[in-house]
Every structure is written in C-alpha cells, then in structure tokens.
Coordinates of C-alpha atoms in Angstrom, one line a residue:
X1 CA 15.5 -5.2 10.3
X2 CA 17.4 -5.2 13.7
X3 CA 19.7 -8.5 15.1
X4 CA 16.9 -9.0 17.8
X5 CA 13.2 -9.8 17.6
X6 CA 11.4 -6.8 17.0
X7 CA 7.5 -7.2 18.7
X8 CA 5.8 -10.4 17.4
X9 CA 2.2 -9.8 15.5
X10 CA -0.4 -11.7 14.2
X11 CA -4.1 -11.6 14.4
X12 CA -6.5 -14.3 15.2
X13 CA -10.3 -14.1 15.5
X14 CA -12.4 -15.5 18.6
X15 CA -16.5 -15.3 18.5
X16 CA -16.3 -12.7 16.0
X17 CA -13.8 -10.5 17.6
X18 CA -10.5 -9.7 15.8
X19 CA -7.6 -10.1 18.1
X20 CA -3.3 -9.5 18.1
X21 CA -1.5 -12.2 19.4
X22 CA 2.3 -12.0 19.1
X23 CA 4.6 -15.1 18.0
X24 CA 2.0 -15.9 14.9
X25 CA 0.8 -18.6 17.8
X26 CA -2.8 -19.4 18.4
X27 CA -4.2 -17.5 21.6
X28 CA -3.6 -20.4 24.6
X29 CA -3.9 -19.6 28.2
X30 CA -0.7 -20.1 29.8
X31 CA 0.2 -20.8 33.3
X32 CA 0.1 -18.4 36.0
X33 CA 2.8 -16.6 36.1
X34 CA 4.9 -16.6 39.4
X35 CA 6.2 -13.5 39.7
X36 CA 3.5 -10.7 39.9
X37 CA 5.2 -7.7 40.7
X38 CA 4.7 -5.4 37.5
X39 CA 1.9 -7.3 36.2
X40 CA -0.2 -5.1 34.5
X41 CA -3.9 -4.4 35.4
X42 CA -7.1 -2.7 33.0
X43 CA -7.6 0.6 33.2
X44 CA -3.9 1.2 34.2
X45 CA -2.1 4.3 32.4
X46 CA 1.5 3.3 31.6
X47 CA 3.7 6.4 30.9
X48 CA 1.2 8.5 31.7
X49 CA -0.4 8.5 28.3
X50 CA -1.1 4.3 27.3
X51 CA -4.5 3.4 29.0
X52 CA -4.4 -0.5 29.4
X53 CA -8.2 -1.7 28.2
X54 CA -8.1 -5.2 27.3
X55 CA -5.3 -8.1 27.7
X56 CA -5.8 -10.1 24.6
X57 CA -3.0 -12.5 24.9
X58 CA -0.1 -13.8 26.4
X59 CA 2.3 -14.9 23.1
X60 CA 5.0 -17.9 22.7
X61 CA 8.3 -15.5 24.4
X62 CA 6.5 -14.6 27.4
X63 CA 5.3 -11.1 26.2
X64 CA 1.5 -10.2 26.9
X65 CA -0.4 -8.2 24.5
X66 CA -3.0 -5.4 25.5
X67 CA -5.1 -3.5 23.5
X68 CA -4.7 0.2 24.8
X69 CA -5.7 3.6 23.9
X70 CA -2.9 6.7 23.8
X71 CA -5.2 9.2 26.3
X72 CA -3.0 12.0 24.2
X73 CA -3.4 11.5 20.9
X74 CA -6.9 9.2 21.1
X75 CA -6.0 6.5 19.3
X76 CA -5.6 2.4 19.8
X77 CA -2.8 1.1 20.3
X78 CA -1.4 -2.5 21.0
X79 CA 1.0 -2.5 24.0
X80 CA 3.4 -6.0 23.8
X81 CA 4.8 -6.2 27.4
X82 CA 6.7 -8.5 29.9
X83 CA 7.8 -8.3 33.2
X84 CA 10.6 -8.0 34.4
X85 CA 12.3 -5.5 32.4
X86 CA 16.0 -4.8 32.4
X87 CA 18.4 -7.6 31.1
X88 CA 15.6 -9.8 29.7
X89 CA 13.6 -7.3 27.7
X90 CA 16.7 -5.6 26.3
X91 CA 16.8 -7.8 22.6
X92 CA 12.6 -7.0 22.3
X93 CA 13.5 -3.0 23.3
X94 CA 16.6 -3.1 20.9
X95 CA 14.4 -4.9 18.2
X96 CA 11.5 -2.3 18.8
X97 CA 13.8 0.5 18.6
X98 CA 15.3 -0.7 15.6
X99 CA 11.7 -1.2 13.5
X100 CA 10.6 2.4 14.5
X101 CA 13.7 4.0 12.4
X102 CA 11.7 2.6 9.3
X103 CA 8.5 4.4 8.7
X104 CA 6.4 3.1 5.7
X105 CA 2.1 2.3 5.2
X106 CA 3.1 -1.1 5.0
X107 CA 4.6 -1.4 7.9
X108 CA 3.4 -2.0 11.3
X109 CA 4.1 1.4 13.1
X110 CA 5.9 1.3 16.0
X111 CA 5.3 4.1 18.9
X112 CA 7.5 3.5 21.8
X113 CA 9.5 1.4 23.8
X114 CA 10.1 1.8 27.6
X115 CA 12.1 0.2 30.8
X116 CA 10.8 0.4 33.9
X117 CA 13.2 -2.2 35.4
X118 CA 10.4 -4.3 36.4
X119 CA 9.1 -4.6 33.3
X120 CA 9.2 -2.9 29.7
X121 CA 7.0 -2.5 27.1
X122 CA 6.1 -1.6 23.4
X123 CA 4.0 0.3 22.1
X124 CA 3.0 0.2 18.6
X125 CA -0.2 0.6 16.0
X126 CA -3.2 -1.5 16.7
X127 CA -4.2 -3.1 13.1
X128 CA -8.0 -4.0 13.2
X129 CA -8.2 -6.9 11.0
X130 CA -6.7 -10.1 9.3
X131 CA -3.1 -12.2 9.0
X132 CA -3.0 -13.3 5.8
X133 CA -3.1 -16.9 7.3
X134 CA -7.0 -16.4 8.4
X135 CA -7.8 -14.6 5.3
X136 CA -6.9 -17.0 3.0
X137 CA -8.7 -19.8 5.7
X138 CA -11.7 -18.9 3.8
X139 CA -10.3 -20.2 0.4
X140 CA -7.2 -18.9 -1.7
X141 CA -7.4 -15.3 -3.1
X142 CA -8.0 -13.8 -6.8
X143 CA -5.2 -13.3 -8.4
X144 CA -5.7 -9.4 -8.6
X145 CA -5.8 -9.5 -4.8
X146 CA -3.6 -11.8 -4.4
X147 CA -0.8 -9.4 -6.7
X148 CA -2.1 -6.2 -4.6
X149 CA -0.8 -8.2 -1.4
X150 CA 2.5 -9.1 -3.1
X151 CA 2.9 -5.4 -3.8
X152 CA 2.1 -4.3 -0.5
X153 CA 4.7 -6.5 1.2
X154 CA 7.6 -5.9 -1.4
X155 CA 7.4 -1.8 -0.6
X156 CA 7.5 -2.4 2.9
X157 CA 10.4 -4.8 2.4
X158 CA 12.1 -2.4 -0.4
X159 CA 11.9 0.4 2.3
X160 CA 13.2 -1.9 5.0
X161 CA 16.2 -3.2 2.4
X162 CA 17.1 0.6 1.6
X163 CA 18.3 1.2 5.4
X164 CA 20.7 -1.6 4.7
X165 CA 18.6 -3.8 7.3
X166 CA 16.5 -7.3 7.3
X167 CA 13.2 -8.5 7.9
X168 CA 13.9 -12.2 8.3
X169 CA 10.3 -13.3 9.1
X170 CA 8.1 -12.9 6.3
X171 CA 5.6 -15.3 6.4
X172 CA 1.3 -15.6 6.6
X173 CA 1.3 -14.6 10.3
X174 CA 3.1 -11.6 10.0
X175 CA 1.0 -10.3 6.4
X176 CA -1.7 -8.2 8.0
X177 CA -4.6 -7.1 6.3
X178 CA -6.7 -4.4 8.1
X179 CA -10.6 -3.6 7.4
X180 CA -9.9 -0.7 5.6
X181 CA -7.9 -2.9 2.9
X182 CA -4.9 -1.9 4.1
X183 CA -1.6 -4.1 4.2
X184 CA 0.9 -4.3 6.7
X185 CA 3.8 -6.4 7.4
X186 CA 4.8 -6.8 10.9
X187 CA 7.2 -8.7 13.7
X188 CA 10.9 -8.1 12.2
X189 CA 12.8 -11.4 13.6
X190 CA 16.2 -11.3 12.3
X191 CA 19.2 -13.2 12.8
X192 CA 22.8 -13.7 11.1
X193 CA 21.6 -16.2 8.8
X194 CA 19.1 -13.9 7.2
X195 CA 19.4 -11.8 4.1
X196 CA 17.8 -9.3 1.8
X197 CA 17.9 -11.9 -0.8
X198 CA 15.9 -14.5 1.4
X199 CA 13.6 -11.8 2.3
X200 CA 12.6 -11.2 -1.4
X201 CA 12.4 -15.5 -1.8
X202 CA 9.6 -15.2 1.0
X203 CA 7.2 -12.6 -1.2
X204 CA 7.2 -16.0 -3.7
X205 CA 6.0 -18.1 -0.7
X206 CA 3.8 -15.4 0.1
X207 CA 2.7 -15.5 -3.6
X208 CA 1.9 -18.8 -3.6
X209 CA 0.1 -19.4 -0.2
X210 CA -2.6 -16.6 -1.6
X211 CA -2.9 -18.1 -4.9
X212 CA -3.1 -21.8 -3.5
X213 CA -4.0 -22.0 0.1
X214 CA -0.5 -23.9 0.5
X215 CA 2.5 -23.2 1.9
X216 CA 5.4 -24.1 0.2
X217 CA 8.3 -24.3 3.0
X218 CA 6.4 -27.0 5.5
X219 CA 9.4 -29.1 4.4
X220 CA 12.0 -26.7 4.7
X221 CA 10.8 -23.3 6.0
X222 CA 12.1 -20.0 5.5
X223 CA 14.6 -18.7 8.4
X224 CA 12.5 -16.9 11.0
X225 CA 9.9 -18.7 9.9
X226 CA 9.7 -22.0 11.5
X227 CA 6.6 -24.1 12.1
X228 CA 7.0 -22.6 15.5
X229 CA 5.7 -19.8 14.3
X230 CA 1.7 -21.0 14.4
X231 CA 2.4 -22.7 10.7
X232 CA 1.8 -26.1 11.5
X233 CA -2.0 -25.6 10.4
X234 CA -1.4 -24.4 6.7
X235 CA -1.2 -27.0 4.2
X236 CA 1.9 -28.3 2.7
X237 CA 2.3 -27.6 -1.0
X238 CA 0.9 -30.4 -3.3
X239 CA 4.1 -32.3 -4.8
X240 CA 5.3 -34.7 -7.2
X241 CA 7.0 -38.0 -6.4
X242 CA 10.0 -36.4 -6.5
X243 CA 9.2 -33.8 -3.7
X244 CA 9.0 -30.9 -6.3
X245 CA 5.7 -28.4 -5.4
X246 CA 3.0 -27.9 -8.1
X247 CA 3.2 -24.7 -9.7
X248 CA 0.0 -22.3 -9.0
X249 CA -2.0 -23.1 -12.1
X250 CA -1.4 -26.7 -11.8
X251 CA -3.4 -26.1 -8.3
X252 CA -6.5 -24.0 -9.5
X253 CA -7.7 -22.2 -12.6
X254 CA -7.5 -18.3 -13.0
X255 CA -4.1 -18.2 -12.1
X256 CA -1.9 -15.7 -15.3
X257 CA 0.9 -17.3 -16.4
X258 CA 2.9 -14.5 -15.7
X259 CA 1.9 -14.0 -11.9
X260 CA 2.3 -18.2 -12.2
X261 CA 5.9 -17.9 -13.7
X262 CA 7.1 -15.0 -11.5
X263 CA 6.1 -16.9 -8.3
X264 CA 8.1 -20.0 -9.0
X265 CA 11.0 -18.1 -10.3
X266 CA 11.1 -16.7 -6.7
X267 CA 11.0 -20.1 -5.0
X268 CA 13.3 -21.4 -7.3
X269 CA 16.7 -21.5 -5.2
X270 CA 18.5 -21.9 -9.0
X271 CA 17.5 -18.4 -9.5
X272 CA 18.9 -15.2 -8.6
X273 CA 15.7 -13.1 -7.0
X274 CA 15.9 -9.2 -7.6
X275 CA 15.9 -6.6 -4.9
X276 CA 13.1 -6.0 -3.3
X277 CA 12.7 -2.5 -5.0
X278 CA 12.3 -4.0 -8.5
X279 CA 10.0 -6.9 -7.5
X280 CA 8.0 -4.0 -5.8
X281 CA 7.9 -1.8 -9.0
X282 CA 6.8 -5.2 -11.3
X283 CA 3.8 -6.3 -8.4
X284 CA 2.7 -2.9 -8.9
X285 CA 3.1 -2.8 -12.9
X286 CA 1.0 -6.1 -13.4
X287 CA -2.2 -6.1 -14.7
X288 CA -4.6 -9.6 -13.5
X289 CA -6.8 -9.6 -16.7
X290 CA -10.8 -10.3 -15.4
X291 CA -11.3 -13.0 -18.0
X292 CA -8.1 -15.0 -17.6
X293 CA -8.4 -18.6 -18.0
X294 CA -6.5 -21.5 -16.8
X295 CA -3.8 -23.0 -19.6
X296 CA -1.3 -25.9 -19.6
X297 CA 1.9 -24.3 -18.4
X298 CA 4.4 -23.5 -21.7
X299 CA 7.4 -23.3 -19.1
X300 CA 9.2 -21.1 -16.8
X301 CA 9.6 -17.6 -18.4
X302 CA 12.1 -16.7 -15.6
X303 CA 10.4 -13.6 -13.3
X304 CA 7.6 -11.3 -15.8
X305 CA 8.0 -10.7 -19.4
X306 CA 8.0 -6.9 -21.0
X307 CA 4.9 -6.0 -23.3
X308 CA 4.5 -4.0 -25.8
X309 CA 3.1 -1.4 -23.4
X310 CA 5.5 -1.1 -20.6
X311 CA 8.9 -3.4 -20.3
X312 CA 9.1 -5.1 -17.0
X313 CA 12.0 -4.0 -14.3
X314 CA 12.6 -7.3 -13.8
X315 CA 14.2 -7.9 -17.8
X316 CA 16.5 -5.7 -16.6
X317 CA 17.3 -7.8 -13.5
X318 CA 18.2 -10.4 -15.5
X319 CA 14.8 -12.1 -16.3
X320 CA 14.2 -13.8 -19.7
X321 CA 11.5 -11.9 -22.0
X322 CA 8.7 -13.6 -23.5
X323 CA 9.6 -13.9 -27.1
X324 CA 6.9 -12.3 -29.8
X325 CA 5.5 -14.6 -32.4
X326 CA 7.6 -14.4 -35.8
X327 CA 4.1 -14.8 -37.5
X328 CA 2.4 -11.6 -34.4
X329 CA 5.4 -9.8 -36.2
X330 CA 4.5 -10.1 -39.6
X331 CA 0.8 -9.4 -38.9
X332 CA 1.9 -6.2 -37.4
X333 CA 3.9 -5.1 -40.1
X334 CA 1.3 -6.2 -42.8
X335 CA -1.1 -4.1 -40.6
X336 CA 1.3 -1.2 -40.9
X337 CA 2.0 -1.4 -44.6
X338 CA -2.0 -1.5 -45.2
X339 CA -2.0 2.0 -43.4
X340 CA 0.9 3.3 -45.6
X341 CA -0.2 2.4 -48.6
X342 CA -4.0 4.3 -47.3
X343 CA -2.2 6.9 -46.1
X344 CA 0.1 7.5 -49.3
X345 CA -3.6 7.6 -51.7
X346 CA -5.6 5.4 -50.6
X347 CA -5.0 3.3 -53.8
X348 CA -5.8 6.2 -56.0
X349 CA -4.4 5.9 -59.7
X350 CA -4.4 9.7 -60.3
X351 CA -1.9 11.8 -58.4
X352 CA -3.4 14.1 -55.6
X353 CA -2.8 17.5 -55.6
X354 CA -2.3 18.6 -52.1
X355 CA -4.4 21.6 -51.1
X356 CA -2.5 24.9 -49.7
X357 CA -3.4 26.0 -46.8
X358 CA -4.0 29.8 -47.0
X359 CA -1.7 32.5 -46.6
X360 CA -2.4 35.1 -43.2
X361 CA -1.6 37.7 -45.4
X362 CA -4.3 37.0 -48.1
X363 CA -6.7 39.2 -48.9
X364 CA -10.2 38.6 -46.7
X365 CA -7.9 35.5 -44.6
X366 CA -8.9 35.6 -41.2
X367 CA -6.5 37.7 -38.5
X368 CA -8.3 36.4 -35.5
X369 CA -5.9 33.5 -33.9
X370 CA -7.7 30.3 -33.4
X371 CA -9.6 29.7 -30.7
X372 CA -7.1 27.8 -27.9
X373 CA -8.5 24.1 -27.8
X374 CA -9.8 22.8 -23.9
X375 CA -8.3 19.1 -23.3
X376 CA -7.9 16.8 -20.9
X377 CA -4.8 18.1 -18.8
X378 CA -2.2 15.0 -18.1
X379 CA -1.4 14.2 -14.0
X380 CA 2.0 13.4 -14.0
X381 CA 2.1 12.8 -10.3
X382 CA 0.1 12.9 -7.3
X383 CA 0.9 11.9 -3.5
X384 CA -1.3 12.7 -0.3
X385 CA -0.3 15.2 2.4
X386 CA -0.9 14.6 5.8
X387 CA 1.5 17.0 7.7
X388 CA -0.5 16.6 11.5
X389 CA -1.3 12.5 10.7
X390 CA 0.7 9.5 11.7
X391 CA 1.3 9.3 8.0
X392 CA -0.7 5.8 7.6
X393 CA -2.9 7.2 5.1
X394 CA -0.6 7.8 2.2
X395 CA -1.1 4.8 0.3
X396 CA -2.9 5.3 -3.3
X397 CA -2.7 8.6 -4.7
X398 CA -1.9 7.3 -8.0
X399 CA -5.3 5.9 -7.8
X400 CA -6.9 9.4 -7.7
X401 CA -5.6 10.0 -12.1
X402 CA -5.8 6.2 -12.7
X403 CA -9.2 6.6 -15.1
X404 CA -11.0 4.2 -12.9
X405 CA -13.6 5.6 -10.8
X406 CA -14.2 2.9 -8.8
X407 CA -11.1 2.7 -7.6
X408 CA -9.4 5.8 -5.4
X409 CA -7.9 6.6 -2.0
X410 CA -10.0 7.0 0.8
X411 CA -9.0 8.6 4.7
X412 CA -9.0 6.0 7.5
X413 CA -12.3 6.3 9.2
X414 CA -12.5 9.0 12.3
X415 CA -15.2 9.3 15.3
X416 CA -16.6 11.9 17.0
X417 CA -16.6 14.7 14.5
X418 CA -16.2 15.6 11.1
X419 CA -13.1 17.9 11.2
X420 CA -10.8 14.3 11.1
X421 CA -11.9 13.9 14.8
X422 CA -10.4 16.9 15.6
X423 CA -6.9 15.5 15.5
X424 CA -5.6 17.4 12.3
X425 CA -6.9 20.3 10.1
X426 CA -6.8 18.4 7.1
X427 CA -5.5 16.3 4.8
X428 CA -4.7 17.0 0.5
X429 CA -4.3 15.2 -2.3
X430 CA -1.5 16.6 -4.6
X431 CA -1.1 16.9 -8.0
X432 CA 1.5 17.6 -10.4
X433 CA 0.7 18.1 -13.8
X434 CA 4.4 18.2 -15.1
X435 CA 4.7 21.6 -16.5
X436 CA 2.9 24.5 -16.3
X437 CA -0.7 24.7 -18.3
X438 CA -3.6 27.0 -18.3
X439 CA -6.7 25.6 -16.2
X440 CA -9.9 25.7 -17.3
X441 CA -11.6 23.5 -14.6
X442 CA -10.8 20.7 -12.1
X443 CA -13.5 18.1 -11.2
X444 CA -12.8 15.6 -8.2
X445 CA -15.3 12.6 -7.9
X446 CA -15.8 11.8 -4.2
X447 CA -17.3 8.3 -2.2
X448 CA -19.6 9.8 -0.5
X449 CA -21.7 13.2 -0.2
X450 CA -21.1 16.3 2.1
X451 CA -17.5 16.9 2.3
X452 CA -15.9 20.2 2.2
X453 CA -12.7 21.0 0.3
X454 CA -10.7 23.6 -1.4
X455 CA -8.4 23.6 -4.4
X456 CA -5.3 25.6 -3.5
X457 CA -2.2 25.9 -5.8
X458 CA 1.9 26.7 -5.2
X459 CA 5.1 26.4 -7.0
X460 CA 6.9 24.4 -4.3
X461 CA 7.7 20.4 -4.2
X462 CA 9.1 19.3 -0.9
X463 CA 9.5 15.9 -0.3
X464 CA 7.1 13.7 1.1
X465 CA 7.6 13.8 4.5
X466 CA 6.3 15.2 8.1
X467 CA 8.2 18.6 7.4
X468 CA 8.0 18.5 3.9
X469 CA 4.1 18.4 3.8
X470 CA 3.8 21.4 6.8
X471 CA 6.2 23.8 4.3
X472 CA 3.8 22.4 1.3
X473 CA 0.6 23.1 2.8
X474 CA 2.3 26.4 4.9
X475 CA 3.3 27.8 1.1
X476 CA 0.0 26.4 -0.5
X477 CA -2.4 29.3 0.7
X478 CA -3.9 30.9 -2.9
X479 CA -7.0 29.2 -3.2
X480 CA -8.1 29.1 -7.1
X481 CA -11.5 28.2 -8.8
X482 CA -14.2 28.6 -6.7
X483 CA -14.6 27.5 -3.3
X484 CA -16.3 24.4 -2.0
X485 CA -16.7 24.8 1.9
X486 CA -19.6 22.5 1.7
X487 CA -20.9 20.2 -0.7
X488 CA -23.9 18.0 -1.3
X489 CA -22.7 16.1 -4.0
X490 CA -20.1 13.4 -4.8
X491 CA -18.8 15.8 -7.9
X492 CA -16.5 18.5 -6.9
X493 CA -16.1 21.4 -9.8
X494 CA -13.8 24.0 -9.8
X495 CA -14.5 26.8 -12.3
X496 CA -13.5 30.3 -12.6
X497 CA -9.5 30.4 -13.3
X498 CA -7.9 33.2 -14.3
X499 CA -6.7 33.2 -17.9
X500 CA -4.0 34.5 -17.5
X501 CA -2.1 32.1 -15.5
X502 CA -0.3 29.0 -15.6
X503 CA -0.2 26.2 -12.6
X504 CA 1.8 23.1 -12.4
X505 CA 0.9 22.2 -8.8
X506 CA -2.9 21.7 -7.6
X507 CA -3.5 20.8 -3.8
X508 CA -7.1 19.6 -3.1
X509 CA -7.6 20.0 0.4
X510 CA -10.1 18.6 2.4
X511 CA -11.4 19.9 5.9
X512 CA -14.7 18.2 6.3
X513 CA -15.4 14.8 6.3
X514 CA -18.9 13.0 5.4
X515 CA -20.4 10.5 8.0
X516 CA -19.9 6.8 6.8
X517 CA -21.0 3.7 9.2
X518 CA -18.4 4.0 11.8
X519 CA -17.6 7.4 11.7
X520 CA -16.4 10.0 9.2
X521 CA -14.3 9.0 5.5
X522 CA -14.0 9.8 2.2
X523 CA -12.6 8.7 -0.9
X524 CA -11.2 10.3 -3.8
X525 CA -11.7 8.3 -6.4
X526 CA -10.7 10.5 -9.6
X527 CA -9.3 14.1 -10.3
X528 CA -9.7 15.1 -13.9
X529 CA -7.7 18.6 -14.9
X530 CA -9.1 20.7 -18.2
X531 CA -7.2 23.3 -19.8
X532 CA -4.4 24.0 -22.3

C-alpha cells in the first residue's frame, strides 16, 4: 500500500458493545485537547452527507474515530478524523487516497477523504465485529477456521501486491472479522523497509497466532508491526532454550501437518515465501480433515505437498512434495492389475466370445434414436453480480456448486424492507456451465423461506466489475423456466425449458429478500443444473 499510514483500524469490545479504535491500541481517554476549533460534535453532518452519531475513540496518532451514517446512501460508516487539517493530515489523506485505488471483499473499503484546513477526515466502511486479536482471546481457532482466515487475508494482500503496492502492517489488530463471517484486513502502514515478501511472511504469523493463541514476533516483530501497535497483550510464542518457537502441533492437538508445515515454512527467514497470489490459491485449495489428530512432527515438508487429487501451487513455487510410499505405490498398482486381469475375463479359462451389437439396418432393429439421458449439468464457474452494491458481497459464489448444502453465500443483512432496503434492484448469482447444454431444470436451495427470484439467461461474460455487471444484468433480460416472484419454500425449481435450445450462462436473480433477525438475507447455499 501507499508510503504513508493509511487510517488505523482495529476493534475492541466494551460492555458488550463492538467498537473501532485506530492504532490497534486499547480505547484510553486522552487529554483534553487544547485546540478546539474544528472539534467535531454528534449529530454534526460533515460534507453534507456523513452524520457524526457516536465518537468511539480517540487512537495513538491523534485521530478520533466516529461512528457515522452516510444520510445519502443509508449506511454506517467510520469517520477517522483530526484537527487541524492541512500540513499535518496530508500523509493520513495521501495514505487514505492510496487504499481506496484497491477495491477487494477483504479489504477495509475506503469512502473518502477531505481537507477542510482545520481539520480532515476519512471516511471508510464501518465493520461490525472482531480483530482477530479479541477473537482468538477466547481460545485459539480450528484449524478449518483458522485456514479460512489465512485465505481471506492472502486475497486481499494478492490484490494489494498486483498494483505493485505494500501492506506493511499485517498483524492481529488489523485481521477483522465482521458478524456476518466476513474477513477484512485493514490500516495499510507502509514504509521503505517493507516488502511484498514480508507481507506474505506475516500471513505465517497470522497462521500461527490462530492456531496457537501466540504470537510469534514479541521478540522481533514484523515491520509496521511493533508492540506499539496494542501487541504487548498477546503471548509470546512458547520456545526452546535456544530461542527457537514451537511449531503449532507441538502447542495443541488438531493441528494437520500440512497447515503445521506451511506455517513454519512462512516464518522461516531461510525460506523463500511465494507471492501472495499463490499462497492465496493453496489457503483456498486445503482441505482441514474433521477427524485429524495430533502426530509427532516427521519434519518440515517446505510450504504444502501435491495429492493425488489436485497438485499444490506452491510445488511450483519451489516447495518440496511429500514423497508417496514405495510400498502405497505397489498397493496401487497391485490394485490395478487385480482390475485388469477382471476386466480381461474375469479369470475365465474358456475364451469369451464378444456379443455384436446389432446392425440399424437389421431387419425388425429399432429406428427410433435413443432416448437423450437427463444428468447432472457441471458448473464450471459462478461469481455474484451486484451492479447498484458497494460490491462487499461478492465473496463465495463458488460455494453455491460446491455439493455442500450447508455451506453457500448469503446477502449482507438489510433493514427496513425487503427489496435490499430499497438501495439496489437486485442482486444474481451467475453461472457458467462451460459450454452450451440443453436444460431440463435448475433447482436453487435457499437459507430461508419467502424470497422471490428469477432465472434469466444471456450469451455475454463481462468482467466482474461495477460496469461489467450493469451490461450483464442490462443484456440478461430473457427469463427461462418458470417464474418465481414469490416463494414459500427454501427449494427454488425451474421447469419448463424449451428443447430446443442450448444455454451456457444462467443468472439467478433475486429481488425479494426473506426477514431474518435483524432485517432481511438470504443465502444460496446450492444450485444444481439438469440436462444434456
């Protein structure tokens, strides 16, 4: 990210009440300040639009953060602001300004940034939850959760790294986790001294502090992320005599040698790390299994191995694979001959004479073309489409063809009303099914009951942006199967395709949303696609 702090984020909770405080400091009350002109006040509208409700904190660089409420658009916001402006806010604008260029769900969004001379202020996206540094208060995470988090932080780098910029203060403080499950990385604090490379060597601190409640820089912390920075209350890592931190599953049980392995490759300075992109695509390739139990570590296996499934990105980064048993070899190919030798006759003595199949143009044969057989259609692709949203919601969509139902993307929640609280006329989930096929029925398992959607299909693929979802959703106007303007149920099926034609592209798109406790969500948690 930009030379120049960037506003400072970090949550804290006080009598129940989640608050933002900036720095990653715990909330203090600070001396009075002298000069007043330009002090803020509640109820205050800065910019005509950013309604000043709460003052939540004053934060370690002299900034004091509001909660606030954008009177345009309806929505919170956090306003980070300090008086005076001019000269002595220009490095938090600069930083500000800089942050907003990247735009990504796991980044904190940043709205606006404004001189008045007599003070300036920031105005970004109020998160409603957790630091990582107060979640994992509670007691260190699963390791599934604790991979999801990893994940979450290395595409928000990845994205950061591919406008050629830094973070430079990745650290507990600055992981956010929001009640909607949502994570978000926040308060880009860069200087000379940081890199790409020592961004990606914080995701393995980040690693570790989830997995064991430790934090293994107290000795020797990352750059930008001193024990300035509100760390000086998370343990140090437990150590050998010779200074040398205890790998994960020397700390607790659970942990997969592979998430184990990965994390100390990524704290291990010896060690070239990979870019942030590749670490990103690995996070999001592992697979925590339920029933994994704790074993004495066989040594460092140098980032994640391939499988026999899916080889990891990172053995092309340069990691070392996990070798395969000679004797897991020799099982497989004894396995293999067994089915050759049944295959070839079964062990038969007498030859088999193969039966012909028989001829079209025999008499009585059958003329009538086989009947064309109804499968299970493969997603190739899917993404959401949010063309009138702050684009915060686009996270998961390959959640939607993952086979698990209990796992999907949801909306964020909205008040007032059910139309998305009247900010946007919908939102879609998108589907690509690679090539074109012949539909017999699509079936969408919702959350929660009485939403109204429609299934609407196109031959355009513009990319996913602001623009490129208004000319997909402009395009995507032929609705197919039948309609579902309102629905009682959590199964949505689509029948009634004509035969005759092919679709590649399917656009579920959903106008209406069902009440939930605070308002109005849904969840998509699987789209199945029959046909041919």
């Amino acid at each position: 990210m930009p030379s120049s702090a960037g506003p400072s984020i970090d949550t804290i909770t006080e009598g129940g009440r989640v608050t933002q405080v900036g720095e990653g400091q715990e909330a203090e009350e600070s001396a009075p300040h002298v000069m007043t002109f330009g002090a803020p006040t509640a109820g205050e509208i800065l910019a005509e639009r950013y309604e000043l409700v709460e003052h939540i904190n004053n934060d370690s660089a002299g900034r004091l953060v509001w909660r606030g409420v954008d009177v345009i658009l309806r929505r919170p916001v956090a306003v980070v602001l300090r008086y005076p402006g001019g000269d002595s806010a220009t490095e938090m604008l600069q930083g500000a300004v800089a942050a907003s260029r990247v735009i990504h769900p796991n980044l904190v969004g940043v709205y606006d940034a404004i001189d008045e001379a007599e003070r300036a202020y920031v105005v970004r996206e109020w998160v409603d939850g957790r630091s990582l540094r107060e979640l994992v208060a509670d007691g260190p995470l699963d390791p599934a959760r604790a991979t999801t988090i990893g994940n979450a932080v290395a595409s928000a780098l990845a994205a950061v790294h591919a406008t050629d910029m830094v973070h430079g203060n990745v650290h507990p403080g600055t992981v956010m986790i929001s009640d909607d499950g949502r994570v978000v990385l926040a308060d880009a604090r860069t200087d000379g001294d940081d890199s790409q490379q020592s961004d990606v060597r914080a995701i393995g601190g980040i690693l570790y502090f989830a997995l064991t409640g430790h934090w293994p820089h107290a000795e020797a912390p990352l750059r930008g992320a001193t024990a300035g920075h509100g760390r000086a209350a998370i343990p140090d890592a437990v150590r050998d005599a010779a200074g040398a931190i205890a790998a994960p599953r020397q700390v607790r049980a659970g942990v997969p040698a592979y998430l184990d392995d990965l994390t100390m490759d990524l704290l291990d300075a010896e060690i070239a790390p990979p870019s942030s992109d590749v670490l990103a695509a690995e996070l999001a390739r592992l697979d925590v299994p339920a029933d994994e139990q704790f074993l004495d570590n066989t040594g460092p296996l140098r980032f994640a191995a391939d499988t026999a499934d899916e080889p990891s990105p990172l053995a092309a980064a340069g990691g070392r694979k996990v070798a395969i048993g000679i004797a897991g070899l020799l099982a497989v190919a004894l396995v293999g001959l067994l089915i050759g030798i049944s295959a070839l006759g079964g062990g038969d003595e007498s030859p088999q004479t193969p039966v012909a199949a028989p001829s079209s143009n025999a008499p009585g044969a059958d003329a009538t073309p086989a009947a064309t057989t109804v499968r299970e259609l493969k997603i190739s692709g899917a993404r959401i489409i949010d063309p009138d949203g702050d684009r915060t919601e686009l996270r998961n969509a390959d959640r939607v063809y993952d086979g698990d139902e209990d796992k999907g993307w949801e909306t964020q929640t909205y008040e007032n009303r059910p139309n998305f609280g009247n900010l946007k006329k919908g939102m879609g989930v998108w589907v690509d099914l690679g090539e074109e096929h012949t539909v017999k029925s699509v079936q969408v398992l919702l959350s929660a009951r009485g939403a109204s959607a429609r299934l609407l299909t196109g031959t355009s693929n513009p990319p996913s942006s602001a623009s490129g979802d208004a000319q997909l959703v402009a395009e995507y106007k032929t609705p197919i199967g039948q309609p579902f303007e309102e629905h009682d149920g959590t199964k949505m099926t689509f029948n009634g395709f004509d035969a005759d034609k092919k679709y590649r592209y399917l656009l579920l798109w959903i106008t209406e949303l069902p009440p939930s406790e605070r308002g109005y969500k849904v969840g998509v948690q699987e789209i199945t696609v029959q046909g041919s």
